[in-house]
Amino acid sequence: MNIRDLRYLLALAEHQHFGRAARACGVSQPTLSVQVRRLEELLGVALFERGGKAVTPTAALERMIGHAREAVAETEAMIAVARNQRDPLCGRFRLGVIPTLAPYLLPLVFAPLRQALPSLEVEPWEDQTEALLDRLRGHDLDAALLATEVDGPDLASRPLFDEPFLAALPPEHPLVQREVIAEADLAPDILVLAEGHCLRDQALAVCGQGGALSGALRASSLPTLLNMVAAGYGTTLVPGLAAGAAQDAGIVLRPLSAPSGRTVCIAWRTHFPRCAAVEAVGDVIAARLRGFAEGAAAGTVG
Amino acid sequence: MNIRDLRYLLALAEHQHFGRAARACGVSQPTLSVQVRRLEELLGVALFERGGKAVTPTAALERMIGHAREAVAETEAMIAVARNQRDPLCGRFRLGVIPTLAPYLLPLVFAPLRQALPSLEVEPWEDQTEALLDRLRGHDLDAALLATEVDGPDLASRPLFDEPFLAALPPEHPLVQREVIAEADLAPDILVLAEGHCLRDQALAVCGQGGALSGALRASSLPTLLNMVAAGYGTTLVPGLAAGAAQDAGIVLRPLSAPSGRTVCIAWRTHFPRCAAVEAVGDVIAARLRGFAEGAAAGTVG
DNA sequence: GGGAATGATAGTTGTTCCCTATGATGATCG
DNA sequence: CGATCATCATAGGGAACAACTATCATTCCC
């Protein structure tokens, strides 16, 4: 059963004339003639009474034609929806972002995204890496911005930009005197985020598992951590994009003697069909952050 | 666009597995695979995300699937309607009957029709010949019972049975003495129906254009005409099936010396697709009236 | 009865659809 | 870590389908 046949049917019922109906359908008269007859044979019912003068729908067709009309209409509606969805750079795009990145990166990239991909509705979702990966695997996200590379059978990722780490010191800290801080010097009184934050692991990896890691002082968010540092509880590493926020909190920032940092990536399901959207979003973010690493290492925010 | 493809689509969306969906559709897995892909290319949208593990409908498909479901459902409803209509001996059958026949014939044939064609809903429509033919041509009737043969480019007819005429006399009429009446003897004071009734023309044809045709005395229906005869206003010819009614009205009936009558036919449009129904109805009526002519000519009602 | 109009039929060609067989890839398990 | 299984994609071939042009049959009308 072909929708085309139903179109022929409706055209013939409307025009009551094979030639005109065929012209309306853009086919030859024999084509429509044969197809209608085939349909009649298939259904086992006479659909039209072919008089010498007029071609009239039978009572049987009258009862069927409503359904036929609906079937054609629904099919066309479906095709119309498909046509509207055709552009992968269109529609909702659920983008996960880790908490140590979201508040500092999103303000920078929202405007460029909106300009470059006006019909892509980017919906951010803030959560920690593992939760984001779960949601990504569960089709609850379309992509995620992470500070860790992902590569597996089902997920893939692509680096977008490097975010250098800066040493964060309370204003009265003795190390403030130095222009450049050695990572090891931070270790004794370093503060880190609560478990689950990738920044915690990265800071510890850079500075070594400092023994002074006081159990009571684990911040659950980066702003809290910055406040704790500003209040003199200890030092920490801040990612470059948070430099402005750190300074606003009254923290002194210093470059590291051996510059290190983390790589922000965009991750997606290997088989995600709208990878064009992932790519485009990644391009926009990478372009916005181009040259950021150097500037941030020198203490400037892009 | 084929409805079959939509079925594949729905099956795959439901099973989320090519093999099982294919089995549910009764096709091989490559067939379903290829068809779904073709559909995706046709629509220009990815409909499924083919992961290593699961096959999941995309957001685009989620928006389309309702329409697809509706289209399939409507198509199936249409096919179901067609299936129910497939039997031509089923459904409404609008049957025209001329007024001089309807009240006498229909009581005889309703029961046999209902028995022989239980799912055919015979709807009688009483009117004069010309009106019936108009309605027949206008598709407002499916067939008509007439006392005249019809043959033309658009209409055809078939004789069902012969209905003899009987001489109808008031009880006190002098001709009552005779066992058999000559047609010419009726002519002087014959009464006929109003114009438009075919029985009028037939009576006049049999008896000649009797000069005594009083303009004031034209009955508009056969019962009225019978009452007029019974009241002594004149004589007439009655069709055999009305013999009982005539006798009930107090009329004396006599056979004609040169037996004559009219042929009752069933008429239909040449191109009417349910001619099987016409034939069946005709068969039932003819069978019911078989041998009626002889009996009626002898004064008996079948 | 000839001509115009209309639908049906015939023959042909290109497309579509389905099958079986096979390939590619990822998951699973010893 | 390699073998095996599961799953989907691809290839090739054959049957069915749908489209066309050309032609025929019928009806209608003058």
XYZ file of C-alpha atoms (C1' of nucleotides) in Angstrom:
664
model
C 0.000 0.000 0.000
C 1.556 3.202 -1.199
C 0.645 6.701 -0.167
C 0.994 7.653 -3.793
C -1.947 5.414 -4.623
C -4.048 7.189 -2.024
C -3.129 10.490 -3.611
C -4.295 9.155 -6.963
C -7.475 8.005 -5.297
C -8.195 11.379 -3.750
C -7.380 13.219 -6.961
C -9.711 11.011 -8.953
C -12.469 11.327 -6.383
C -12.072 15.078 -6.553
C -11.794 15.582 -10.314
C -14.038 12.669 -11.303
C -11.995 12.514 -14.473
C -8.979 10.315 -15.122
C -7.148 12.721 -17.380
C -7.466 15.727 -15.133
C -6.709 13.752 -12.001
C -3.604 12.342 -13.653
C -2.467 15.815 -14.653
C -3.048 17.005 -11.103
C -0.848 14.165 -9.868
C 1.802 14.793 -12.491
C 1.487 11.391 -14.120
C 0.066 10.079 -17.356
C -3.546 9.027 -17.604
C -2.764 5.312 -18.090
C -0.574 5.336 -15.017
C -3.339 6.664 -12.824
C -5.839 4.398 -14.514
C -3.794 1.289 -13.869
C -2.886 2.233 -10.324
C -6.469 2.897 -9.354
C -7.504 -0.407 -10.831
C -4.718 -2.199 -8.975
C -5.870 -0.577 -5.776
C -9.416 -1.716 -6.432
C -8.179 -5.253 -6.993
C -6.039 -5.102 -3.888
C -8.927 -3.941 -1.751
C -11.451 -6.133 -3.504
C -13.907 -3.258 -3.832
C -15.033 -1.121 -6.728
C -13.981 2.389 -5.815
C -15.332 4.231 -8.832
C -18.237 3.807 -11.156
C -16.871 4.471 -14.575
C -19.751 5.857 -16.590
C -19.486 7.013 -20.149
C -19.690 10.562 -18.970
C -18.614 10.803 -15.390
C -16.425 8.884 -13.006
C -18.153 8.773 -9.634
C -16.936 7.453 -6.299
C -18.898 4.444 -5.108
C -20.605 4.260 -1.743
C -17.746 2.032 -0.584
C -15.211 4.723 -1.448
C -17.277 7.369 0.282
C -16.845 5.468 3.500
C -13.132 5.006 2.958
C -12.148 8.372 1.637
C -12.032 10.058 5.020
C -9.449 7.585 6.213
C -7.486 7.963 3.008
C -7.451 11.723 3.401
C -6.263 11.411 6.986
C -3.552 8.942 6.063
C -2.207 11.258 3.384
C -2.428 14.265 5.678
C -0.592 12.509 8.494
C 2.106 11.343 6.150
C 2.571 14.836 4.846
C 2.672 16.194 8.373
C 5.345 13.684 9.197
C 7.379 14.685 6.172
C 6.980 18.329 7.108
C 8.287 17.629 10.600
C 11.212 15.767 9.086
C 11.938 18.690 6.791
C 12.041 21.026 9.741
C 14.391 18.691 11.569
C 16.632 18.190 8.587
C 19.234 20.694 9.737
C 21.343 19.092 12.473
C 22.309 22.599 13.585
C 18.745 23.180 14.601
C 16.719 22.303 17.645
C 17.537 21.482 21.227
C 21.136 20.700 22.085
C 21.624 19.512 25.638
C 25.157 20.306 26.659
C 26.610 19.074 29.905
C 29.275 21.194 31.595
C 31.354 20.418 34.670
C 30.807 22.801 37.619
C 34.351 24.187 37.660
C 33.906 25.297 34.088
C 30.294 26.257 33.671
C 30.113 29.598 35.492
C 33.287 30.892 33.861
C 33.105 29.451 30.368
C 29.419 29.727 29.559
C 29.237 33.528 29.831
C 32.027 33.700 27.275
C 30.539 31.335 24.709
C 26.797 31.910 24.875
C 26.830 34.964 22.632
C 29.131 33.467 19.986
C 27.078 30.268 19.970
C 23.866 32.176 19.530
C 25.395 34.159 16.706
C 27.021 31.272 14.873
C 24.210 28.741 15.420
C 21.089 30.835 15.832
C 18.629 27.966 15.572
C 20.495 25.672 17.905
C 18.947 25.905 21.343
C 21.855 25.114 23.629
C 20.616 23.927 26.993
C 23.399 23.696 29.559
C 23.354 21.057 32.271
C 25.794 21.362 35.119
C 27.059 18.259 36.859
C 30.222 16.395 37.674
C 32.087 14.404 35.071
C 30.777 10.955 35.926
C 27.177 12.113 36.104
C 27.570 13.841 32.766
C 28.992 10.717 31.168
C 26.099 8.681 32.535
C 23.581 11.118 31.155
C 25.448 11.177 27.863
C 25.317 7.401 27.597
C 21.656 7.457 28.550
C 20.792 9.856 25.722
C 19.882 12.551 28.216
C 22.634 14.811 26.900
C 23.821 15.458 23.386
C 27.349 16.432 24.353
C 29.379 17.459 27.387
C 32.224 19.825 28.140
C 34.741 18.084 30.347
C 38.275 18.595 31.565
C 39.165 14.987 30.847
C 39.536 13.178 27.590
C 37.065 10.409 26.980
C 37.590 7.568 24.617
C 35.784 4.314 24.590
C 33.632 2.155 22.410
C 30.588 4.349 22.930
C 31.977 7.804 23.688
C 34.472 10.035 21.962
C 35.911 13.450 22.674
C 37.827 16.218 21.068
C 40.060 18.821 22.772
C 38.868 22.385 22.468
C 41.379 24.474 24.367
C 43.939 24.327 27.143
C 43.175 25.970 30.433
C 46.334 26.690 32.466
C 46.357 26.437 36.236
C 47.376 29.372 38.378
C 48.569 29.337 41.942
C 45.983 30.916 44.228
C 47.264 32.511 47.426
C 45.749 34.485 50.253
C 47.045 38.099 50.070
C 49.014 37.647 53.283
C 50.646 34.386 52.206
C 54.454 34.426 52.211
C 54.633 33.066 48.652
C 52.965 36.200 47.401
C 56.396 37.714 47.320
C 57.453 35.464 44.484
C 56.670 36.218 40.867
C 56.427 32.540 40.004
C 55.354 29.677 42.227
C 56.717 26.150 42.190
C 54.006 23.490 42.391
C 55.701 21.737 45.259
C 55.557 24.908 47.326
C 51.780 24.877 47.231
C 51.498 21.315 48.441
C 51.854 21.868 52.213
C 48.681 23.871 52.676
C 46.748 23.148 49.474
C 42.978 23.010 49.592
C 40.996 20.999 47.092
C 37.413 20.455 46.106
C 35.249 17.624 47.365
C 35.429 14.188 45.778
C 33.879 13.853 42.373
C 35.261 17.099 41.025
C 37.898 16.417 38.447
C 39.663 19.605 39.429
C 40.406 17.996 42.800
C 42.278 15.119 41.185
C 44.048 17.432 38.778
C 45.226 19.783 41.524
C 46.485 16.874 43.556
C 48.219 15.411 40.537
C 50.044 18.666 39.872
C 51.073 19.383 43.433
C 51.481 15.879 44.783
C 49.366 14.342 47.540
C 50.163 17.043 50.070
C 50.016 15.604 53.561
C 48.369 18.743 54.929
C 45.131 17.749 53.260
C 42.795 18.548 56.080
C 39.665 16.420 55.964
C 37.463 19.120 57.341
C 38.288 21.592 54.644
C 36.864 20.251 51.442
C 34.879 22.762 49.488
C 31.907 21.525 47.554
C 32.172 24.232 44.914
C 34.855 26.376 43.381
C 33.459 29.711 44.661
C 33.467 28.303 48.170
C 37.021 27.072 47.695
C 38.074 30.515 46.504
C 36.491 32.118 49.532
C 38.309 29.723 51.792
C 41.621 30.551 50.149
C 40.916 34.270 50.340
C 40.183 33.833 54.047
C 43.638 32.385 54.524
C 42.762 28.709 55.082
C 45.320 27.637 52.504
C 46.351 27.723 48.878
C 44.980 26.092 45.787
C 45.211 25.848 42.041
C 42.584 27.675 40.019
C 41.799 27.046 36.418
C 42.552 29.988 34.184
C 38.957 30.829 33.315
C 38.195 31.332 37.002
C 41.041 33.829 37.391
C 38.729 36.811 37.311
C 36.448 35.344 39.944
C 39.449 34.495 42.131
C 40.821 38.006 41.969
C 37.352 39.398 42.711
C 37.356 37.231 45.828
C 40.599 38.895 46.949
C 42.964 36.122 45.986
C 46.476 36.684 44.658
C 47.277 34.700 41.544
C 50.741 33.680 40.386
C 51.869 31.672 37.403
C 53.424 28.297 38.045
C 57.077 27.803 37.456
C 56.332 24.717 35.358
C 53.170 25.773 33.546
C 50.516 23.088 33.700
C 46.803 22.994 33.171
C 43.947 20.940 31.912
C 42.472 20.377 28.495
C 38.807 21.163 28.038
C 37.149 18.689 25.696
C 33.767 18.168 24.186
C 32.513 14.608 24.476
C 29.689 12.836 22.629
C 28.339 9.422 21.846
C 30.237 7.794 19.026
C 27.001 7.090 17.168
C 25.287 10.377 17.866
C 23.715 11.334 14.533
C 24.000 15.084 14.990
C 27.755 15.082 15.307
C 27.714 18.059 12.973
C 26.168 20.020 15.815
C 28.829 18.769 18.222
C 31.498 19.798 15.807
C 29.989 23.219 15.238
C 29.580 23.893 18.960
C 33.137 22.726 19.539
C 34.402 24.983 16.765
C 32.680 28.016 18.208
C 34.024 27.395 21.700
C 37.533 26.667 20.461
C 37.526 29.814 18.354
C 36.316 31.931 21.270
C 39.061 30.552 23.531
C 41.834 30.657 20.951
C 44.968 32.138 22.420
C 43.451 32.028 25.871
C 46.115 29.781 27.370
C 48.948 32.245 26.733
C 46.971 35.223 27.942
C 45.826 33.468 31.107
C 49.317 32.210 31.878
C 50.385 35.869 31.835
C 47.560 36.701 34.240
C 45.120 38.138 31.729
C 41.608 36.915 31.105
C 40.555 36.605 27.415
C 6.555 7.056 0.444
C 5.243 3.665 1.308
C 3.125 2.751 4.304
C 5.227 -0.356 4.602
C 8.229 1.815 5.385
C 6.315 3.470 8.180
C 5.510 0.060 9.571
C 9.203 -0.777 9.540
C 9.857 2.509 11.265
C 7.357 1.869 14.017
C 8.533 -1.693 14.512
C 12.139 -0.583 14.828
C 11.229 2.223 17.202
C 9.369 -0.288 19.313
C 11.830 -3.153 19.353
C 14.979 -1.026 19.181
C 16.555 -3.969 17.421
C 16.825 -4.540 13.681
C 16.563 -8.289 13.764
C 13.532 -8.462 16.011
C 11.788 -5.607 14.224
C 12.391 -7.347 10.908
C 10.966 -10.566 12.250
C 7.942 -8.691 13.544
C 7.436 -7.251 10.051
C 7.974 -10.575 8.367
C 10.997 -9.463 6.361
C 14.695 -10.145 6.531
C 16.961 -7.970 8.616
C 18.833 -6.478 5.634
C 15.526 -5.531 4.052
C 14.408 -3.578 7.067
C 17.881 -2.141 7.475
C 18.018 -0.879 3.925
C 14.482 0.439 3.917
C 14.973 2.399 7.114
C 18.155 3.860 5.740
C 16.415 4.794 2.487
C 13.702 6.477 4.486
C 16.291 8.409 6.447
C 17.908 9.535 3.207
C 14.559 10.442 1.722
C 13.616 12.536 4.739
C 17.109 13.890 5.214
C 17.021 13.148 8.928
C 18.676 10.536 11.090
C 15.814 8.563 12.595
C 17.793 6.157 14.731
C 21.029 6.259 16.603
C 22.693 2.965 15.923
C 24.814 2.206 18.945
C 26.824 -0.923 19.383
C 24.327 -2.097 21.946
C 21.015 -0.433 21.348
C 19.170 1.200 18.488
C 17.427 4.298 19.810
C 15.008 6.675 18.108
C 16.404 10.157 17.685
C 14.690 13.275 18.932
C 13.649 13.972 15.341
C 11.894 10.630 15.111
C 10.185 11.186 18.443
C 8.482 14.195 16.949
C 7.497 12.336 13.801
C 6.434 9.027 15.209
C 2.981 10.181 16.254
C 2.177 11.178 12.703
C 3.592 7.911 11.395
C 1.445 5.948 13.809
C -1.630 7.888 12.756
C -0.896 7.414 9.080
C -0.543 3.671 9.505
C -3.661 3.481 11.663
C -5.731 5.439 9.154
C -4.518 3.295 6.311
C -5.422 0.173 8.187
C -8.811 1.599 9.051
C -9.360 2.300 5.368
C -8.400 -1.241 4.429
C -10.696 -2.586 7.123
C -13.578 -0.555 5.738
C -12.789 -1.883 2.278
C -12.748 -5.420 3.583
C -16.176 -4.936 5.104
C -17.475 -3.533 1.840
C -15.975 -6.249 -0.281
C -19.193 -8.262 -0.539
C -21.452 -6.567 -3.089
C -24.426 -8.363 -1.500
C -23.909 -6.336 1.612
C -24.921 -2.869 2.685
C -27.600 -0.457 1.625
C -29.458 -1.151 -1.604
C -31.796 1.620 -2.642
C -34.515 0.129 -4.775
C -37.010 2.281 -6.629
C -40.486 0.860 -7.208
C -43.353 2.321 -9.209
C -46.494 3.135 -7.183
C -48.773 0.641 -8.956
C -46.412 -2.129 -7.996
C -44.945 -1.212 -4.624
C -47.877 -1.886 -2.260
C -48.664 -5.248 -3.863
C -45.244 -6.604 -4.752
C -43.132 -5.509 -1.799
C -45.085 -7.470 0.833
C -44.467 -10.590 -1.242
C -40.737 -10.162 -1.726
C -39.487 -8.582 1.475
C -39.284 -11.834 3.398
C -37.576 -13.812 0.619
C -35.115 -10.976 0.083
C -34.290 -10.821 3.750
C -33.809 -14.548 3.801
C -31.744 -14.861 0.652
C -29.683 -11.680 1.131
C -29.618 -11.126 4.865
C -26.910 -8.455 4.862
C -28.412 -6.478 2.007
C -30.436 -3.626 3.427
C -33.085 -3.074 0.780
C -34.511 0.438 1.032
C -37.580 0.900 -1.169
C -38.333 4.232 -2.774
C -41.721 4.743 -4.374
C -42.101 7.069 -7.316
C -43.200 7.171 -10.920
C -41.082 5.747 -13.671
C -39.495 8.937 -14.919
C -38.613 10.101 -11.436
C -37.076 6.729 -10.680
C -34.997 6.824 -13.827
C -33.767 10.304 -12.929
C -32.788 9.177 -9.475
C -31.148 6.094 -10.928
C -29.063 8.185 -13.294
C -28.224 10.545 -10.461
C -26.820 7.714 -8.318
C -29.616 8.210 -5.808
C -30.922 4.711 -6.458
C -29.102 1.466 -7.035
C -31.882 -0.190 -9.033
C -35.564 0.224 -9.831
C -38.528 -2.031 -10.406
C -40.483 -0.775 -13.411
C -43.183 -1.974 -15.722
C -41.293 -0.772 -18.754
C -38.111 -2.009 -20.288
C -35.240 0.407 -20.236
C -32.318 0.300 -22.571
C -29.940 3.063 -23.306
C -26.316 3.977 -23.154
C -26.407 4.419 -19.401
C -29.246 2.203 -18.176
C -30.101 -1.419 -18.665
C -32.934 -3.647 -17.507
C -33.910 -7.246 -17.198
C -37.430 -8.728 -17.161
C -38.400 -10.428 -13.911
C -41.941 -11.626 -14.402
C -45.113 -10.968 -16.373
C -48.059 -9.382 -14.642
C -51.323 -10.001 -16.529
C -54.049 -7.381 -16.640
C -57.562 -8.184 -15.464
C -60.746 -6.424 -16.334
C -62.124 -4.592 -13.302
C -65.882 -3.998 -13.192
C -68.292 -2.537 -10.692
C -70.492 -5.356 -9.333
C -73.561 -3.963 -11.052
C -71.869 -3.550 -14.440
C -73.575 -5.418 -17.292
C -70.325 -7.058 -18.400
C -70.160 -8.891 -15.098
C -72.381 -11.504 -16.738
C -69.571 -12.574 -19.046
C -66.862 -14.981 -18.016
C -64.327 -13.305 -20.249
C -64.135 -9.681 -21.256
C -62.969 -8.312 -24.593
C -60.660 -5.336 -24.238
C -62.710 -3.237 -26.617
C -65.771 -3.638 -24.406
C -63.978 -1.871 -21.576
C -63.042 1.125 -23.674
C -66.298 3.097 -23.534
C -66.233 3.788 -19.797
C -62.643 3.004 -18.867
C -60.992 4.969 -16.068
C -57.257 5.454 -15.933
C -54.687 6.849 -13.576
C -53.318 10.371 -13.749
C -50.525 11.226 -16.149
C -47.129 9.951 -15.250
C -48.289 6.516 -14.208
C -47.144 3.962 -16.702
C -50.218 1.894 -15.956
C -52.305 4.673 -17.517
C -50.527 4.372 -20.822
C -50.568 0.620 -20.696
C -54.310 0.486 -20.037
C -54.981 2.896 -22.852
C -52.766 0.913 -25.162
C -54.646 -2.267 -24.436
C -58.126 -0.850 -24.701
C -57.639 1.862 -27.253
C -58.014 5.567 -26.575
C -61.620 5.273 -25.364
C -63.464 8.481 -26.150
C -65.293 8.368 -22.854
C -62.151 9.355 -21.071
C -63.624 11.878 -18.730
C -61.082 14.483 -17.753
C -62.497 14.938 -14.331
C -62.045 11.348 -13.368
C -58.367 10.725 -13.202
C -57.273 8.944 -10.073
C -53.917 9.847 -8.676
C -53.362 6.414 -7.186
C -54.397 2.889 -7.857
C -56.353 2.433 -4.565
C -58.334 5.552 -5.445
C -58.930 4.256 -8.940
C -60.179 0.966 -7.528
C -62.533 2.774 -5.203
C -63.862 4.774 -8.126
C -64.499 1.624 -10.117
C -66.116 -0.058 -7.142
C -68.360 2.984 -6.821
C -69.556 2.492 -10.353
C -67.805 5.394 -12.087
C -66.478 3.083 -14.774
C -64.216 0.161 -15.559
C -60.505 -0.277 -15.653
C -57.671 -2.704 -16.039
C -55.904 -3.819 -12.902
C -52.503 -5.424 -12.808
C -52.557 -8.971 -11.493
C -50.747 -8.295 -8.235
C -53.449 -5.815 -7.261
C -56.215 -8.353 -7.778
C -56.594 -9.035 -4.095
C -56.846 -5.351 -3.276
C -59.393 -4.887 -6.047
C -61.576 -7.667 -4.786
C -61.319 -6.313 -1.275
C -62.593 -3.008 -2.618
C -65.668 -4.802 -3.964
C -64.652 -4.986 -7.576
C -65.461 -7.868 -9.885
C -62.500 -9.148 -11.880
C -62.675 -10.982 -15.171
C -59.934 -12.310 -17.426
C -59.430 -10.681 -20.784
C -60.366 -12.545 -23.906
C -56.939 -11.765 -25.365
C -54.719 -12.057 -22.315
C -52.353 -9.127 -22.036
C -50.284 -7.639 -19.283
C -47.094 -5.867 -18.481
C -43.579 -7.064 -17.796
C -41.991 -6.045 -14.529
C -38.282 -5.326 -14.941
C -35.414 -4.387 -12.765
C -33.359 -1.511 -14.137
C -29.863 -0.339 -13.193
C -27.022 1.804 -14.431
C -24.919 0.000 -17.007
C -21.752 0.771 -15.062
C -23.108 0.105 -11.602
C -20.347 -1.846 -9.880
C -22.639 -3.871 -7.641
C -24.550 -5.475 -10.474
C -24.194 -8.727 -8.558
C -26.606 -7.269 -6.025
C -28.997 -6.248 -8.787
C -28.865 -9.713 -10.209
C -29.406 -11.345 -6.847
C -32.364 -9.114 -6.006
C -33.815 -9.778 -9.444
C -33.375 -13.508 -8.994
C -35.158 -13.512 -5.655
C -38.098 -11.515 -6.997
C -38.364 -13.583 -10.167
C -38.275 -16.801 -8.147
C -40.963 -15.542 -5.786
C -43.234 -14.587 -8.699
C -42.537 -17.683 -10.779
C -45.765 -19.103 -12.151
C -47.651 -16.046 -10.994
C -48.845 -15.049 -14.464
C -50.791 -18.266 -15.029
C -52.329 -18.275 -11.570
C -53.325 -14.633 -11.770
C -54.823 -15.019 -15.192
C -57.043 -17.680 -13.619
C -58.034 -15.262 -10.882
C -55.723 -16.495 -8.155
C -53.097 -14.525 -6.366
C -49.780 -16.293 -5.919
C -22.027 7.960 -39.427
C -17.720 10.703 -38.607
C -15.057 13.043 -35.177
C -13.849 14.259 -30.500
C -13.291 12.764 -25.898
C -12.363 9.390 -22.631
C -10.773 5.430 -20.423
C -8.536 0.749 -21.096
C -4.818 -2.103 -22.872
C -0.161 -3.417 -24.636
C 4.646 -3.342 -24.629
C 8.861 -1.478 -22.750
C 11.996 0.463 -19.557
C 13.897 1.954 -15.299
C 13.172 1.603 -10.333
C 12.125 -0.565 -6.243
C 12.080 -4.168 -3.063
C 13.322 -8.371 -1.219
C 16.179 -12.263 -0.642
C 20.708 -14.827 0.425
C 25.386 -14.471 1.299
C 29.017 -12.043 3.226
C 31.542 -8.305 5.617
C 32.577 -5.212 9.573
C 32.487 -4.054 14.277
C 31.841 -4.342 18.985
C 30.729 -7.289 23.139
C 31.687 -11.461 25.793
C 34.120 -15.046 27.702
C 37.525 -18.583 28.447
C 44.298 -11.536 24.689
C 42.313 -14.029 21.081
C 38.041 -16.738 19.750
C 33.245 -16.481 19.412
C 28.857 -14.463 19.265
C 25.688 -10.865 18.224
C 24.375 -7.245 15.452
C 23.988 -4.252 11.699
C 25.718 -2.955 6.932
C 26.795 -4.121 2.196
C 26.701 -6.653 -2.292
C 24.556 -9.017 -5.957
C 20.701 -10.921 -8.318
C 15.925 -11.649 -9.405
C 10.951 -10.602 -9.174
C 7.550 -7.146 -8.962
C 6.170 -2.569 -9.750
C 5.233 1.742 -11.791
C 6.082 4.831 -15.234
C 6.012 6.065 -20.119
C 4.289 6.061 -25.283
C 1.373 4.220 -28.539
C -2.849 2.265 -29.617
C -7.526 0.424 -29.078
C -12.536 0.489 -27.713
C -16.424 2.918 -26.420
C -19.438 6.668 -25.989
C -21.256 11.061 -27.078
C -22.515 14.608 -30.117
C -23.266 16.912 -34.254
